[in-house]
C-alpha atoms as an extended CHARMM CRD file, in Angstrom:
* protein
*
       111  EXT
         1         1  UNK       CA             20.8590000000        9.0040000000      198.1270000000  PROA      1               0.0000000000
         2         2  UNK       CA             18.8640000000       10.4640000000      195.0550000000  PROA      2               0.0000000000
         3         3  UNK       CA             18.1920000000       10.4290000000      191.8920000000  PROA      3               0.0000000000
         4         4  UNK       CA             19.5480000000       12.9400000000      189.6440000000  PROA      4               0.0000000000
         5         5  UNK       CA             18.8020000000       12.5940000000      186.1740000000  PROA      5               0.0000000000
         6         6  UNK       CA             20.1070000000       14.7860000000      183.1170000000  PROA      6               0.0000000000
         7         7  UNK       CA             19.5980000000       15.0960000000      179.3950000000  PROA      7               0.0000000000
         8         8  UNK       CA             22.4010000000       16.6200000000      176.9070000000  PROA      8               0.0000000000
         9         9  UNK       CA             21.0580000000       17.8220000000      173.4260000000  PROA      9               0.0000000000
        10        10  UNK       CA             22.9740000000       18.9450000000      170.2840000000  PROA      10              0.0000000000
        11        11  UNK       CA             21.3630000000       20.8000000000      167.5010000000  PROA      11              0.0000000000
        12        12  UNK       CA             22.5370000000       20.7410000000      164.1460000000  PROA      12              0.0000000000
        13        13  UNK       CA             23.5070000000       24.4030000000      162.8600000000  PROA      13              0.0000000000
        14        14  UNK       CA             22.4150000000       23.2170000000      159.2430000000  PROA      14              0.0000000000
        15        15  UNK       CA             19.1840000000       21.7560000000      158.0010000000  PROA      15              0.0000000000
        16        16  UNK       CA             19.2110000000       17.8710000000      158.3580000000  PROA      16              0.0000000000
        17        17  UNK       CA             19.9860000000       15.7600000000      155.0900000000  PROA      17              0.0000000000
        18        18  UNK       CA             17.3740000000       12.7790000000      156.0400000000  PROA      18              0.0000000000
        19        19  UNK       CA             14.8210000000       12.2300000000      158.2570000000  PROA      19              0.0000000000
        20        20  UNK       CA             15.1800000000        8.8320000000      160.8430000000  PROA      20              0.0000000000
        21        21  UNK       CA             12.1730000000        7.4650000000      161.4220000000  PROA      21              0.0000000000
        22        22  UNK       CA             10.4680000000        3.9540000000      162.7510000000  PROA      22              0.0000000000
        23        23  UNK       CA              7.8060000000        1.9010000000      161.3720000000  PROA      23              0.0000000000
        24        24  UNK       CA              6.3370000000       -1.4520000000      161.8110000000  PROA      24              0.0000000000
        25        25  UNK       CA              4.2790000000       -3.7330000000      160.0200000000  PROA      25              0.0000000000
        26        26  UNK       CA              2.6250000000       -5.4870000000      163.2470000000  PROA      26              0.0000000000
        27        27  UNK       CA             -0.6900000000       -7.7210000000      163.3840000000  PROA      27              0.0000000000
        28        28  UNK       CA             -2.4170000000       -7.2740000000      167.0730000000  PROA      28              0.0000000000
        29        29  UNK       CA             -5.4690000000       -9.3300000000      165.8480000000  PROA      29              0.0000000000
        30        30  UNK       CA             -4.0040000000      -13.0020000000      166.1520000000  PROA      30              0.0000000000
        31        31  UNK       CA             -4.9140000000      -16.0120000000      167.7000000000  PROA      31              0.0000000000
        32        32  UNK       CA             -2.6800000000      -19.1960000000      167.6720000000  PROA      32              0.0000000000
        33        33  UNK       CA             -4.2700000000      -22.3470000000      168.2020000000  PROA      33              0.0000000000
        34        34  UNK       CA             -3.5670000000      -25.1620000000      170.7210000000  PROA      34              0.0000000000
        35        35  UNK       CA             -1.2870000000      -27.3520000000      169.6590000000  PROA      35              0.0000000000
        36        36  UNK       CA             -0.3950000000      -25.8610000000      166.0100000000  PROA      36              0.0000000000
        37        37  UNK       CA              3.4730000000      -26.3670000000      165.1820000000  PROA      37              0.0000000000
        38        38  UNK       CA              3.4780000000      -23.8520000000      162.3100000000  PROA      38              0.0000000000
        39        39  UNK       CA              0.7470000000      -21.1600000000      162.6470000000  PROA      39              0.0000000000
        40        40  UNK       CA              1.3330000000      -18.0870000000      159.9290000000  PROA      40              0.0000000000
        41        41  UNK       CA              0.6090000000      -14.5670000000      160.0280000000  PROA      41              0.0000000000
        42        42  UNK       CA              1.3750000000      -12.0380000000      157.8500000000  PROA      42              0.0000000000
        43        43  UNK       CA              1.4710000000       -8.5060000000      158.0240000000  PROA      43              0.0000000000
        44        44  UNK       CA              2.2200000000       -5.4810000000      155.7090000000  PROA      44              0.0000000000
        45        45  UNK       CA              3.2520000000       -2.2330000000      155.1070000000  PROA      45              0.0000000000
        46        46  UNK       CA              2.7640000000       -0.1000000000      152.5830000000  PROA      46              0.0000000000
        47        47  UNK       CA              5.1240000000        3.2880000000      152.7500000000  PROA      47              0.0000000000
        48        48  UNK       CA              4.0370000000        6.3700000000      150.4580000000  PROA      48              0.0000000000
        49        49  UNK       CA              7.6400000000        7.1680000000      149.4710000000  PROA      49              0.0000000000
        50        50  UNK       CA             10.9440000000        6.1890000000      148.6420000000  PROA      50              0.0000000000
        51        51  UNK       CA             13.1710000000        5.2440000000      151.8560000000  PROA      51              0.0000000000
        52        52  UNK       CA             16.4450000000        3.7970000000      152.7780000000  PROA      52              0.0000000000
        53        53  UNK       CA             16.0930000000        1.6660000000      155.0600000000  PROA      53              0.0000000000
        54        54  UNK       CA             18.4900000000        1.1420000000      158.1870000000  PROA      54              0.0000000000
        55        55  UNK       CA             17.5940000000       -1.7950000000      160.2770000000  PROA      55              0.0000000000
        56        56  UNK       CA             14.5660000000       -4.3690000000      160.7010000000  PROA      56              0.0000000000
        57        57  UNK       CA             14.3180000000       -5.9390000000      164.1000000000  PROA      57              0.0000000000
        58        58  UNK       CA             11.6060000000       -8.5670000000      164.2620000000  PROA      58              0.0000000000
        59        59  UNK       CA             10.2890000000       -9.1830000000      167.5580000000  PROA      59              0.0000000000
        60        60  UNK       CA              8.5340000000      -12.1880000000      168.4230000000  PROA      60              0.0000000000
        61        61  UNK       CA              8.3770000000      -14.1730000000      172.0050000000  PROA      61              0.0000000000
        62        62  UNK       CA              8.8620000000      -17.8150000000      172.8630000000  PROA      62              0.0000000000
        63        63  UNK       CA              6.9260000000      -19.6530000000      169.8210000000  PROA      63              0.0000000000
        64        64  UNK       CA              8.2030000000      -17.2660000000      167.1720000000  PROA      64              0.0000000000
        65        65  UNK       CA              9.9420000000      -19.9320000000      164.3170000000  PROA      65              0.0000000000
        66        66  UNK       CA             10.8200000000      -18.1690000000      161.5550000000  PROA      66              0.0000000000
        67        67  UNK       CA             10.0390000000      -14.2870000000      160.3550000000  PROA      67              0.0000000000
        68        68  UNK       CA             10.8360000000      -13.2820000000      156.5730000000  PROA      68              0.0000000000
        69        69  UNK       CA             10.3500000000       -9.6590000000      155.0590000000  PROA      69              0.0000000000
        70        70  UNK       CA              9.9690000000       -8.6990000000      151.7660000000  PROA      70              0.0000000000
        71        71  UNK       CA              9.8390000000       -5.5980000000      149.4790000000  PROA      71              0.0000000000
        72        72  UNK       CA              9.1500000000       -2.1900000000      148.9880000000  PROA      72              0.0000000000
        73        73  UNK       CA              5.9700000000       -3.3290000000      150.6650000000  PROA      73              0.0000000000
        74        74  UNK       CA              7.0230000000       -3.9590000000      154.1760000000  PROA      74              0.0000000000
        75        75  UNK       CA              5.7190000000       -7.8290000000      153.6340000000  PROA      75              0.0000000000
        76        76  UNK       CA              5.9410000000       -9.6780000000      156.8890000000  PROA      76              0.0000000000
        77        77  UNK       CA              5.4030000000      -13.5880000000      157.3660000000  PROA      77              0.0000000000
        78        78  UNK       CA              6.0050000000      -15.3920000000      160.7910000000  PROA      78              0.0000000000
        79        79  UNK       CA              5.2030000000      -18.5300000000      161.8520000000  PROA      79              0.0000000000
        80        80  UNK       CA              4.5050000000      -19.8540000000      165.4490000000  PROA      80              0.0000000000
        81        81  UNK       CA              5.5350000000      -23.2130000000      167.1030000000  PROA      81              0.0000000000
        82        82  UNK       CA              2.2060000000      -23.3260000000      169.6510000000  PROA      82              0.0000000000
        83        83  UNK       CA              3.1820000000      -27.2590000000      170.2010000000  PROA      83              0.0000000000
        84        84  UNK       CA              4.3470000000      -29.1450000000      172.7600000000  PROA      84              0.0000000000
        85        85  UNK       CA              7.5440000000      -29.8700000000      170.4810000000  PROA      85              0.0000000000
        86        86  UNK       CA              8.5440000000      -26.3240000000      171.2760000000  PROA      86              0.0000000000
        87        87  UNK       CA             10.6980000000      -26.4650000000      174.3920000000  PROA      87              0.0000000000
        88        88  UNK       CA             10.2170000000      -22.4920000000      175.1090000000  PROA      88              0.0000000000
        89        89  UNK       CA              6.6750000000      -22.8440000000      175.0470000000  PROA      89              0.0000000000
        90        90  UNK       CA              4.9380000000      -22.3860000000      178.4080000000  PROA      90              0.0000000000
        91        91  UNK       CA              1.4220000000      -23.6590000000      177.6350000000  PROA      91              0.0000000000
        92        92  UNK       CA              1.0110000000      -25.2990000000      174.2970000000  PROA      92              0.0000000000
        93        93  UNK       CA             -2.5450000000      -25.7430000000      175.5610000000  PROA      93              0.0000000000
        94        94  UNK       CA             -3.2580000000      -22.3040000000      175.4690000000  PROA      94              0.0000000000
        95        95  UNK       CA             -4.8780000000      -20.0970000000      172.5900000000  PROA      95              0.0000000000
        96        96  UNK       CA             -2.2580000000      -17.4970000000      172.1520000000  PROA      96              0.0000000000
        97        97  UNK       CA             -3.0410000000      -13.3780000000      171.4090000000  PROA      97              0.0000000000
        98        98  UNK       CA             -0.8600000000      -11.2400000000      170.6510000000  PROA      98              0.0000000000
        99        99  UNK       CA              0.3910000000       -9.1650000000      173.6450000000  PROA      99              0.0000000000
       100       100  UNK       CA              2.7910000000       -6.5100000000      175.2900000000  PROA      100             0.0000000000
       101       101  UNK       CA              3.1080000000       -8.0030000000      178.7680000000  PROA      101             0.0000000000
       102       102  UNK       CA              6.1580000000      -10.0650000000      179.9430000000  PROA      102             0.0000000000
       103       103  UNK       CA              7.6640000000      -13.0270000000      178.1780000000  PROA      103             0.0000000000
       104       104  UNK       CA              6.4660000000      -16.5690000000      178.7920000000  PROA      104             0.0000000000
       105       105  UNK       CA              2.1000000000      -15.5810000000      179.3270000000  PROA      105             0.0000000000
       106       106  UNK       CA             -0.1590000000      -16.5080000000      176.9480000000  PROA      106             0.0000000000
       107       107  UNK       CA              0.9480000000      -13.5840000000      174.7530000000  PROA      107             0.0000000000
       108       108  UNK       CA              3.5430000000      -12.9970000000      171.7580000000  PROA      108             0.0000000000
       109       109  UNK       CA              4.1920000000      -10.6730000000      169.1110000000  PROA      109             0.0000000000
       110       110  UNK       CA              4.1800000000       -9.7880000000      165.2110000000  PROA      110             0.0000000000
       111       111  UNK       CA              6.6750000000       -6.4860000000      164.8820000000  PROA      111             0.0000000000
């Protein structure tokens, strides 16, 4: 058996209208507390032009509660359930970083 992989591309014959691009307004530098039920970070964004945008995907792990954006600004605010009232939490114990490995370590995310 093997693995055969293959890529198709298509080029446009005429100078593209807009340019897609991604962004994100993430904080790396947090630490949730033991036990908190409603820790907040924020994050932000500034952009140096106009834009449309397309889609906003926040991306938090198992304490993430609530995530709001706002204006031109990317302006992010999330808040954390670190308690034991959170049934998804694994350790409510634990000071919690954020973190790219696999759901349910000490670890979660602002994007």
């Amino acid at each position: 058996m093997s693995d055969q992989r293959s890529i198709g591309l298509v080029f446009a014959k005429e100078t593209p209208q807009r340019r897609d691009s991604m962004l994100s307004a993430a904080d790396n530098r947090f630490a949730i507390p033991p036990g908190d039920p409603n820790y907040e970070v924020k994050s932000q964004n500034t952009l140096r032009e106009d834009a449309t945008l397309v889609s906003m995907i926040p991306h938090m792990h198992l304490r993430g509660e609530s995530f709001e954006y706002d204006g031109t600004r990317v302006e992010c605010t999330a808040h954390f359930d670190n308690s034991p009232n959170n049934k998804f939490n694994p350790d409510p114990r634990a000071t919690v970083r954020f973190g790219r490995s696999e759901v349910g370590r000490d670890d979660d995310r602002l994007v």
